[in-house]
XYZ file of C-alpha atoms in Angstrom:
669
model
C 0.040 0.131 0.039
C 2.909 2.657 1.037
C 4.021 1.041 -2.019
C 1.126 2.413 -4.318
C 1.335 5.958 -2.685
C 4.467 6.473 -3.068
C 4.336 6.298 -6.603
C 1.392 7.909 -6.743
C 2.979 11.001 -5.230
C 5.871 10.586 -7.638
C 3.889 10.669 -10.525
C 2.332 13.561 -9.372
C 5.493 15.883 -8.214
C 6.611 14.399 -12.193
C 3.386 15.364 -13.329
C 4.576 19.671 -14.090
C 7.848 18.679 -15.266
C 5.997 16.591 -18.234
C 3.803 19.301 -18.897
C 6.199 22.302 -18.714
C 8.101 19.949 -21.832
C 9.599 22.815 -24.052
C 8.042 23.583 -27.628
C 10.564 21.816 -30.513
C 10.749 22.413 -34.148
C 13.116 20.556 -36.274
C 16.780 21.469 -36.695
C 15.845 23.260 -40.037
C 14.279 25.223 -38.927
C 16.862 28.227 -37.772
C 17.333 31.642 -37.689
C 18.552 32.733 -41.379
C 16.459 30.299 -42.703
C 14.871 29.919 -46.234
C 11.012 29.692 -46.455
C 9.730 29.105 -50.348
C 7.077 31.313 -51.395
C 4.521 30.708 -53.588
C 3.436 27.772 -51.054
C 1.888 26.830 -48.389
C 4.822 26.528 -45.813
C 4.332 24.034 -43.694
C 6.129 24.212 -39.840
C 5.904 21.553 -37.024
C 7.157 20.505 -34.905
C 6.631 18.727 -30.694
C 4.699 19.611 -27.759
C 2.717 18.951 -24.886
C -0.115 16.636 -25.594
C -3.200 18.679 -26.164
C -0.979 22.413 -25.671
C -1.937 24.927 -27.770
C 0.387 26.629 -30.318
C 1.141 29.791 -31.970
C 3.338 31.611 -34.402
C 3.204 34.822 -35.403
C 4.471 35.731 -38.725
C 4.443 38.831 -39.904
C 2.504 40.628 -37.835
C -0.289 37.411 -37.898
C -0.780 34.580 -35.347
C -1.983 30.915 -36.688
C -2.858 28.364 -33.723
C -2.927 25.068 -33.610
C -3.860 21.949 -30.775
C -0.916 19.407 -30.664
C -2.071 15.790 -31.128
C -1.889 12.783 -28.503
C 1.518 12.309 -29.671
C 2.839 15.689 -29.104
C 2.855 16.610 -32.908
C 1.980 19.517 -34.316
C 1.473 22.113 -37.627
C 0.770 24.908 -39.117
C 0.637 25.728 -42.962
C 1.527 29.218 -43.178
C -0.657 30.646 -45.871
C 2.092 31.343 -49.474
C 3.755 34.243 -49.281
C 5.808 36.738 -51.217
C 9.915 36.677 -51.800
C 11.093 39.225 -48.746
C 12.402 39.533 -45.355
C 14.184 39.533 -43.457
C 11.256 38.839 -41.012
C 10.782 37.190 -37.554
C 9.098 34.085 -37.246
C 7.931 33.371 -33.259
C 6.781 29.657 -32.003
C 5.351 29.787 -28.601
C 2.496 27.633 -26.329
C -0.489 28.796 -24.020
C 1.060 30.644 -21.142
C -1.113 32.225 -17.973
C 1.417 33.298 -15.667
C 4.929 35.148 -15.966
C 6.441 31.972 -14.756
C 5.396 29.433 -16.780
C 6.743 32.344 -19.130
C 10.383 31.163 -18.102
C 10.005 28.366 -18.161
C 9.026 27.833 -21.623
C 10.074 30.597 -23.452
C 8.925 31.376 -26.911
C 10.841 30.506 -30.177
C 12.116 33.120 -31.733
C 13.431 32.679 -34.992
C 15.264 36.357 -37.214
C 16.472 36.939 -40.386
C 14.116 34.456 -42.117
C 14.016 34.530 -45.863
C 10.554 34.278 -48.244
C 12.695 33.083 -51.820
C 13.128 29.174 -53.085
C 14.698 26.614 -51.474
C 16.276 23.617 -53.449
C 17.327 20.504 -51.794
C 20.881 18.841 -53.907
C 21.346 15.736 -52.849
C 23.147 11.719 -53.755
C 26.807 11.348 -53.734
C 30.059 12.505 -53.562
C 29.976 14.724 -56.117
C 27.395 16.976 -54.364
C 30.232 16.549 -51.892
C 32.748 17.914 -53.802
C 34.034 21.372 -51.551
C 34.032 25.190 -52.726
C 37.492 24.616 -51.343
C 38.063 21.637 -53.915
C 37.364 23.876 -56.471
C 39.116 27.301 -55.154
C 42.030 26.917 -57.542
C 39.464 26.333 -60.396
C 37.380 29.759 -59.996
C 39.867 32.038 -57.207
C 39.114 34.956 -57.793
C 35.309 34.284 -57.621
C 35.571 32.707 -54.603
C 37.435 35.205 -53.025
C 34.315 37.504 -53.555
C 31.896 35.845 -52.359
C 29.502 37.760 -50.368
C 25.404 37.323 -51.048
C 23.348 37.681 -48.069
C 20.347 36.401 -50.243
C 21.648 33.068 -50.494
C 21.632 30.699 -47.457
C 23.090 27.512 -46.887
C 22.263 24.471 -44.841
C 24.041 20.840 -44.929
C 22.108 17.878 -43.182
C 24.642 16.457 -40.603
C 25.379 12.629 -41.656
C 23.301 9.904 -40.361
C 21.982 6.377 -40.770
C 18.934 5.058 -39.349
C 18.540 0.601 -39.678
C 15.004 1.031 -37.686
C 12.408 3.069 -39.786
C 12.287 6.710 -40.126
C 12.862 9.228 -37.789
C 11.144 12.527 -37.321
C 14.328 14.724 -37.527
C 17.937 15.093 -38.303
C 20.958 14.782 -36.353
C 21.438 17.827 -33.910
C 24.237 19.879 -35.548
C 25.268 23.301 -34.748
C 25.694 23.687 -38.786
C 23.000 26.205 -39.137
C 21.871 28.482 -42.397
C 24.142 30.812 -43.598
C 25.104 33.272 -45.873
C 27.677 33.060 -48.622
C 30.773 34.105 -47.854
C 34.226 32.786 -48.173
C 33.965 31.526 -45.181
C 30.509 29.886 -45.010
C 30.794 28.242 -48.452
C 34.643 26.564 -48.192
C 33.427 23.511 -46.339
C 29.980 23.272 -48.734
C 28.765 21.779 -51.935
C 30.012 23.526 -54.690
C 27.290 22.514 -56.833
C 24.910 23.814 -54.558
C 26.942 26.982 -53.759
C 26.999 28.037 -57.323
C 23.045 27.026 -58.389
C 22.266 29.491 -55.251
C 24.192 31.833 -56.278
C 23.153 31.411 -60.086
C 19.512 31.073 -59.361
C 19.558 33.935 -57.433
C 21.138 36.386 -59.823
C 18.358 35.225 -62.198
C 15.765 35.529 -60.562
C 16.227 38.517 -57.547
C 14.803 36.384 -55.041
C 16.895 35.004 -51.878
C 17.588 30.813 -52.425
C 17.985 28.726 -49.266
C 20.479 25.280 -50.334
C 20.225 22.375 -48.684
C 22.142 19.625 -49.052
C 21.783 16.442 -47.756
C 24.662 14.048 -49.348
C 26.868 11.624 -48.927
C 29.478 9.870 -50.789
C 30.222 6.529 -52.301
C 26.638 6.018 -51.298
C 24.274 4.073 -53.490
C 20.895 5.031 -54.438
C 19.040 1.748 -52.340
C 20.436 3.557 -49.320
C 17.838 7.002 -50.251
C 14.436 5.029 -50.925
C 12.424 3.788 -48.166
C 11.657 0.099 -47.028
C 7.913 0.157 -48.039
C 9.185 1.785 -51.840
C 11.455 -1.307 -52.076
C 9.469 -4.033 -50.208
C 7.939 -5.598 -53.315
C 10.107 -5.872 -55.229
C 13.565 -5.692 -53.311
C 12.104 -7.884 -50.435
C 15.558 -8.857 -50.138
C 17.335 -5.227 -50.048
C 14.889 -5.094 -46.815
C 15.891 -7.601 -44.952
C 19.982 -7.142 -45.933
C 19.347 -3.754 -43.918
C 17.605 -5.727 -41.121
C 20.536 -7.881 -40.436
C 21.946 -4.754 -38.952
C 19.496 -3.687 -36.707
C 20.851 -5.233 -33.718
C 22.764 -2.317 -32.720
C 25.611 -4.354 -30.003
C 26.503 -5.766 -33.156
C 27.532 -3.157 -35.140
C 29.010 -1.096 -32.597
C 31.553 -5.018 -31.888
C 32.414 -5.061 -35.017
C 32.591 -0.706 -35.393
C 35.196 -1.457 -32.869
C 36.833 -4.567 -33.743
C 37.218 -2.715 -37.253
C 39.104 0.498 -35.565
C 41.075 -1.610 -33.582
C 42.556 -3.794 -36.454
C 42.645 -0.520 -37.991
C 44.674 0.788 -35.246
C 46.940 -2.141 -34.799
C 47.784 -2.592 -38.440
C 49.064 1.705 -38.272
C 51.398 0.296 -35.461
C 53.028 -2.700 -37.139
C 54.007 -0.735 -39.866
C 55.236 1.657 -37.941
C 57.032 -0.491 -36.025
C 58.362 -2.303 -38.903
C 58.710 0.176 -41.528
C 62.634 0.994 -42.497
C 61.645 4.297 -43.865
C 60.835 5.366 -39.989
C 63.700 3.837 -37.193
C 66.459 5.471 -40.002
C 64.544 8.820 -41.122
C 63.983 8.406 -44.935
C 62.201 11.867 -45.015
C 65.112 13.810 -43.387
C 67.371 16.329 -45.666
C 70.530 14.821 -44.179
C 69.633 10.680 -44.866
C 72.277 9.224 -47.494
C 70.329 8.053 -50.163
C 72.768 8.035 -52.916
C 71.610 3.847 -52.760
C 68.181 4.230 -53.728
C 67.084 2.799 -56.743
C 65.622 5.491 -59.799
C 61.931 4.809 -60.556
C 59.609 6.571 -63.540
C 56.262 8.226 -61.236
C 54.320 6.630 -63.649
C 55.194 3.206 -63.976
C 54.249 0.768 -61.657
C 56.584 -1.655 -61.217
C 57.933 0.067 -58.034
C 54.816 -0.883 -56.212
C 54.532 -4.040 -57.334
C 55.924 -6.874 -55.621
C 55.658 -10.678 -57.364
C 53.409 -9.292 -59.422
C 50.858 -7.832 -57.158
C 50.304 -4.504 -55.856
C 52.378 -4.339 -51.982
C 50.373 -4.281 -49.329
C 52.281 -1.123 -46.140
C 54.847 1.039 -47.072
C 57.163 2.806 -50.161
C 59.216 5.797 -50.222
C 60.145 8.043 -52.501
C 62.383 11.083 -52.263
C 62.974 13.884 -54.770
C 65.902 16.735 -54.921
C 64.782 20.041 -56.039
C 67.331 23.072 -56.141
C 66.143 26.319 -55.009
C 67.455 29.853 -56.061
C 68.222 32.958 -53.940
C 64.915 34.255 -55.235
C 62.606 31.801 -54.050
C 64.305 30.525 -50.807
C 62.174 31.471 -47.930
C 59.481 32.115 -50.121
C 56.270 30.547 -49.176
C 54.719 28.209 -52.114
C 52.188 25.177 -52.893
C 53.075 21.807 -54.166
C 51.268 20.143 -56.114
C 51.060 16.182 -55.949
C 48.399 15.537 -58.150
C 46.641 12.727 -57.361
C 47.393 9.732 -55.669
C 46.718 5.905 -54.553
C 46.206 5.274 -52.000
C 46.866 6.969 -49.066
C 49.887 9.403 -48.505
C 52.152 11.394 -45.937
C 54.114 14.016 -47.657
C 57.120 15.904 -45.788
C 60.055 18.462 -47.088
C 63.690 18.123 -45.478
C 62.326 16.408 -43.120
C 58.726 18.035 -41.819
C 55.216 17.061 -42.494
C 53.758 19.070 -45.106
C 50.292 16.992 -45.570
C 48.989 14.177 -45.489
C 46.116 12.492 -46.882
C 43.912 9.511 -45.949
C 42.834 7.863 -49.636
C 42.622 8.490 -53.070
C 40.294 11.208 -54.184
C 41.420 14.580 -52.989
C 43.770 16.194 -54.872
C 47.642 16.793 -52.846
C 47.569 20.484 -52.732
C 50.027 21.276 -50.130
C 50.898 24.874 -48.668
C 54.507 25.566 -47.687
C 54.950 28.441 -45.488
C 57.377 30.919 -45.238
C 60.622 30.440 -44.417
C 60.896 26.375 -45.179
C 62.519 25.776 -48.417
C 66.025 26.993 -47.838
C 68.465 28.215 -51.053
C 70.179 24.841 -53.146
C 69.603 21.492 -52.041
C 65.356 20.433 -50.668
C 63.784 16.989 -50.573
C 60.500 16.024 -50.945
C 59.985 12.952 -49.520
C 56.405 10.545 -50.073
C 55.370 8.453 -47.787
C 52.727 5.925 -49.829
C 50.509 3.415 -47.276
C 48.778 1.311 -49.017
C 45.991 -1.393 -48.457
C 44.641 -2.754 -51.704
C 45.520 -2.255 -55.034
C 48.677 -0.729 -56.455
C 50.047 2.379 -55.157
C 50.238 5.116 -58.067
C 50.775 8.043 -59.699
C 47.678 9.698 -61.411
C 48.299 10.302 -64.778
C 47.319 13.969 -66.522
C 47.360 16.054 -62.877
C 49.580 18.908 -62.318
C 52.928 17.685 -60.458
C 54.687 21.190 -59.528
C 55.990 24.080 -57.068
C 54.221 26.949 -57.055
C 55.184 30.560 -56.093
C 54.042 33.814 -56.410
C 50.719 35.463 -55.093
C 48.722 33.052 -58.072
C 50.048 29.709 -56.407
C 46.151 29.087 -55.306
C 44.810 28.887 -58.996
C 44.583 25.772 -61.208
C 42.859 27.788 -63.996
C 44.860 29.416 -65.200
C 47.832 28.046 -63.605
C 50.120 30.119 -61.989
C 52.678 31.989 -63.287
C 56.495 30.990 -61.377
C 56.423 26.770 -61.549
C 58.862 24.340 -60.695
C 57.959 20.951 -62.483
C 58.725 18.499 -60.741
C 60.714 15.338 -62.276
C 58.885 12.201 -62.866
C 62.439 10.586 -61.783
C 61.759 9.697 -58.429
C 64.437 7.634 -56.145
C 62.843 4.394 -54.187
C 63.093 2.470 -51.403
C 61.162 -0.598 -50.168
C 59.226 0.553 -47.160
C 56.903 -2.328 -44.925
C 55.228 -5.551 -46.498
C 52.412 -6.341 -44.379
C 48.668 -8.676 -44.514
C 45.872 -7.493 -45.759
C 44.185 -5.111 -42.816
C 40.965 -7.045 -41.342
C 37.846 -6.010 -41.643
C 33.966 -6.642 -41.444
C 31.733 -3.750 -43.794
C 29.189 -2.093 -41.686
C 29.283 0.535 -43.720
C 25.686 1.379 -43.073
C 25.444 4.254 -45.362
C 25.726 2.076 -47.733
C 22.273 -0.217 -46.820
C 18.939 0.255 -48.189
C 16.915 2.188 -47.116
C 19.093 4.099 -43.855
C 19.482 7.583 -45.189
C 16.160 7.755 -46.547
C 15.031 7.715 -42.330
C 17.864 9.017 -41.091
C 18.005 12.400 -42.764
C 15.186 11.883 -45.795
C 12.178 11.610 -43.964
C 13.002 14.251 -41.437
C 13.211 16.867 -43.551
C 9.531 16.462 -44.731
C 7.489 18.457 -45.548
C 9.756 21.763 -45.605
C 8.572 23.300 -48.228
C 10.927 23.014 -51.260
C 11.425 24.607 -55.428
C 12.326 21.497 -56.871
C 14.920 18.363 -55.374
C 18.688 17.985 -57.576
C 19.758 14.834 -57.938
C 23.742 13.872 -58.898
C 24.552 9.963 -58.480
C 24.883 7.062 -60.106
C 28.298 6.229 -59.806
C 28.095 3.746 -57.156
C 25.788 2.082 -59.143
C 27.588 1.505 -61.665
C 28.357 -2.084 -61.707
C 24.611 -2.580 -61.611
C 23.283 -0.177 -64.253
C 19.868 -2.425 -64.983
C 17.996 -1.991 -62.380
C 18.867 1.726 -61.771
C 15.995 3.408 -63.642
C 13.349 1.394 -61.859
C 15.484 2.997 -58.461
C 15.420 6.146 -59.758
C 11.291 5.988 -60.848
C 10.758 5.101 -56.789
C 12.984 7.084 -55.713
C 11.212 10.588 -56.770
C 7.417 8.697 -56.624
C 8.748 7.454 -52.765
C 10.105 11.676 -52.464
C 7.390 13.158 -54.020
C 4.430 11.159 -51.442
C 6.485 12.048 -48.457
C 6.189 15.703 -49.431
C 3.246 14.684 -50.577
C 3.520 16.798 -53.980
C 3.219 14.506 -56.852
C 4.860 17.162 -59.554
C 7.853 17.968 -56.894
C 10.274 18.811 -59.848
C 13.297 16.802 -60.461
C 16.774 17.587 -62.023
C 18.923 14.284 -62.831
C 22.008 15.016 -63.531
C 23.557 12.412 -66.019
C 27.038 11.067 -64.811
C 30.171 12.703 -66.232
C 32.986 11.222 -68.930
C 35.294 8.939 -66.430
C 36.958 6.275 -66.831
C 35.703 3.835 -64.885
C 38.991 1.836 -64.838
C 40.802 3.945 -62.066
C 38.536 3.100 -59.341
C 39.680 -0.750 -59.418
C 42.991 0.857 -57.495
C 44.785 -0.852 -60.301
C 46.484 1.890 -62.710
C 45.476 1.623 -66.541
C 46.779 2.799 -69.534
C 44.904 6.088 -70.353
C 44.051 5.503 -73.967
C 40.866 6.361 -75.956
C 38.745 3.954 -76.920
C 37.584 4.042 -80.815
C 35.712 0.696 -80.399
C 31.918 -0.006 -79.586
C 32.575 -1.588 -76.010
C 30.158 -3.072 -73.016
C 30.087 0.327 -70.135
C 28.482 0.488 -67.200
C 28.642 3.978 -66.511
C 26.939 4.381 -70.315
C 24.016 2.048 -69.529
C 23.608 4.498 -66.189
C 23.278 6.579 -67.873
C 20.965 5.574 -70.028
C 18.733 4.472 -67.037
C 18.966 8.206 -66.471
C 17.887 9.642 -69.886
C 14.845 7.197 -70.033
C 13.749 7.657 -66.850
C 13.974 11.551 -67.083
C 11.901 11.337 -70.360
C 9.362 9.460 -68.953
C 8.913 11.845 -66.338
C 7.041 15.065 -66.966
C 8.010 16.889 -64.100
C 11.527 15.698 -64.538
C 14.502 17.094 -66.459
C 17.933 15.814 -67.445
C 21.504 17.974 -66.886
C 23.830 16.432 -69.096
C 27.486 16.743 -68.265
C 29.048 14.611 -70.477
C 31.676 16.466 -71.690
C 32.781 18.064 -68.035
C 34.509 15.049 -66.498
C 37.739 13.746 -66.607
C 38.989 10.619 -67.448
C 41.492 10.337 -64.339
C 39.498 12.232 -61.577
C 35.752 10.918 -60.346
C 35.394 14.258 -59.302
C 35.665 16.731 -61.874
C 35.956 19.948 -60.587
C 33.762 22.674 -63.215
C 31.101 22.324 -60.711
C 30.129 25.981 -61.502
C 29.142 24.538 -65.188
C 27.204 21.850 -63.753
C 25.163 24.097 -61.645
C 24.585 25.952 -64.623
C 23.448 23.276 -66.811
C 20.883 22.677 -63.412
C 19.694 25.798 -63.760
C 18.816 25.775 -66.915
C 17.052 22.786 -66.486
C 14.856 24.514 -63.469
C 14.485 27.335 -65.774
C 12.245 25.541 -68.049
C 11.068 22.708 -65.812
C 10.020 25.635 -62.553
C 9.667 29.016 -64.278
C 8.259 28.035 -67.997
C 10.976 29.566 -69.690
C 11.648 28.940 -73.158
C 15.124 27.907 -72.430
C 17.338 25.170 -74.786
C 18.575 22.234 -73.048
C 21.374 19.329 -74.237
C 19.450 18.070 -77.807
C 18.201 14.689 -77.524
C 16.846 12.464 -80.542
C 12.829 13.153 -81.165
C 12.253 11.431 -83.998
C 14.221 8.498 -86.408
C 13.713 6.661 -89.838
C 15.705 4.276 -91.924
C 16.021 5.522 -95.477
C 17.454 2.867 -97.285
C 21.146 2.221 -96.559
C 20.809 5.602 -94.490
C 19.454 6.610 -90.697
C 17.929 9.465 -89.695
C 17.981 10.677 -86.353
C 15.406 14.021 -85.942
C 16.275 16.203 -82.842
C 14.838 18.892 -80.714
C 16.885 21.447 -82.688
C 19.409 22.563 -84.316
C 22.748 21.045 -84.133
C 26.339 22.102 -85.154
C 27.126 20.898 -88.454
C 29.941 18.507 -89.651
C 31.296 14.602 -89.103
C 29.947 12.788 -85.873
C 32.099 10.495 -83.906
C 30.843 7.827 -81.667
C 28.047 7.110 -83.442
C 27.351 3.067 -83.520
C 24.874 0.628 -85.179
C 23.657 -2.569 -84.576
C 21.471 -5.699 -86.094
C 19.399 -7.836 -84.119
C 22.329 -9.524 -82.552
C 23.066 -6.341 -80.942
C 26.498 -6.854 -82.015
C 28.073 -2.998 -81.873
C 30.090 -0.998 -84.641
C 31.414 2.036 -85.419
C 29.000 4.179 -88.393
C 30.006 7.229 -90.022
C 27.361 10.094 -89.349
C 27.183 13.910 -90.757
C 25.260 16.439 -88.238
C 23.492 18.982 -90.381
C 20.384 21.043 -89.183
C 18.206 19.068 -86.606
C 19.147 16.004 -88.752
C 21.719 13.830 -87.977
C 21.877 11.146 -90.962
C 24.182 7.678 -90.312
C 25.095 5.526 -92.784
C 24.590 1.915 -92.689
C 26.758 -1.120 -93.224
C 24.435 -3.420 -91.277
C 21.424 -4.952 -94.124
C 19.041 -4.311 -91.564
C 19.568 -1.946 -88.915
C 17.677 -2.105 -85.451
C 19.932 -0.297 -82.833
C 22.395 2.893 -83.062
C 23.636 4.476 -80.400
C 25.857 7.442 -79.532
C 28.749 8.291 -77.127
C 28.749 5.100 -75.540
C 31.581 4.645 -73.583
C 33.276 5.487 -69.723
C 35.025 8.319 -71.103
C 33.428 8.709 -74.686
C 36.715 11.785 -75.659
C 35.788 11.658 -78.726
C 31.892 12.485 -78.638
C 31.661 15.787 -80.706
C 27.374 16.591 -81.292
C 26.696 19.185 -80.176
C 23.599 21.900 -80.441
C 24.208 25.507 -81.651
C 23.462 26.767 -78.308
C 27.140 25.151 -77.470
C 25.545 21.799 -75.123
C 26.712 18.957 -75.938
C 24.094 16.302 -76.851
C 23.060 13.244 -74.617
C 23.838 10.343 -75.222
C 21.439 7.421 -75.538
C 20.759 4.275 -77.495
C 17.387 4.066 -79.814
C 15.786 0.810 -81.183
C 15.208 1.674 -85.122
């Protein structure tokens, strides 16, 4: 009896604490945010069940009551572009004491304009810092308070949809060089471009994760019927104890591997990086050969040391400089005269290592690279800059700096430590189906948007066949979630890239001239077909903006411009031309005539292929004139035509008179 009374007293004591729970808003709602113009604006959050919630905005009040679970939502009426405004959210209060315990939420500097969600994998992630050498003057001048940036923190969930994103210190920030530096380059340039075009505030929400497949961004409900095993795969990781234990085991294995690597590495013990070290017995190797990175015909797992002496004259001695080491596979630590000047933990980032004033001495200096490889073959990526840059323009690569000292392709070589492979169990939850939808997509809805940029696909090129179906499901899934069946999507088609570079084993960089099977081309075709079939989607073709040896090409402003043109047509109904696309085809004797939606640049066109029913493609002669592409056939009964069907179709030269490249395609005749 006494126990029941005690429990009852505790309940009574705790009741006021429950009733005093603060009204909360999702992480997206912060001072400095941009709200979508021209459509109802949902504002939602949590409160005590049954509590009255009032929003005050632009001198008007809007009231609702929290439901039995404490959820509430108010849709503000359509607004015109403008601001800054203040938005106030508060619960019902009767006394000053209640006001102090549960203060109103006041969001300031709120703008009304257009909001764009940019999602996908690493090419959305590529930051302004990464592309800075391409646009130094423009980025140095960034200062636009009408464009606001918000980065969703990466998070996963294997159990189901969440109601909010991960709490973060990141908030809505105006575009300055400092704020944009770690932010998406595509997102930043898109926001600036759309603000210039429309004259209204722009909000850019970036929600991306490098290396993730499209399946991770789709809900379990959307996948369940056609791909039940994908959903079951994620359920295998719903045991949190297992996931934490495996992650901890991987961490310990990696830590131990690195400890043994350092303990066994002669370069650490003998100080290979020091300027005074005697390297006269080292062998000389060419950086673009990989013989130095192999043992018994296989890539060396462990470490490898390379050194290069450079002579600095009196005019450059002591001056600050920047060392460009292209891109290396896989990890590296780089030293100058025994002092570490930079390290990178994986293959993709360009090596740009700053050398502070006073570090370069007159006369002999030495650059030392310690390669660290856990798989594949260590190598230098060709077609990248390898040099020492001086002067005020040393940060720029477009154009290249004026005062440079090219590095020699010959390096002194010494073996490091041979190691066994590092043991690991894959628990990359971000690559599992549904996990990103649950954690970072579902919580964003129904924040009002103008449109979505989907820039993803590289991680699905190994199995491109189902990609179109996945993409249709993703768009339908997100439109249902936002309750906007006509939500605009711009699909960024994969850029040109030599996919052989992904293997960790360098392949000769050769221009492919003969027909080949290409997972990259097949996925581009899935993207094209999906965009063509969807009246509320457009395709941004960037087949000419890639780089042969870099999966993360730097011309992100050009990418943003093409995305913007798509939105000009899709959202604002502007009469703009995009990349040329085929609208009709016919066979005339031994010729095939393709008609495009716009005038083409006249001339001979390369990378056009034909096939019969056997689908054995062969190169064909083609000529563009007006809106027509005329193809000569050596095949008695041609059934298929395709264009730019390669990972990296460098010869593809079909363009519209608007300057944009034609969309790669395959078409049945």
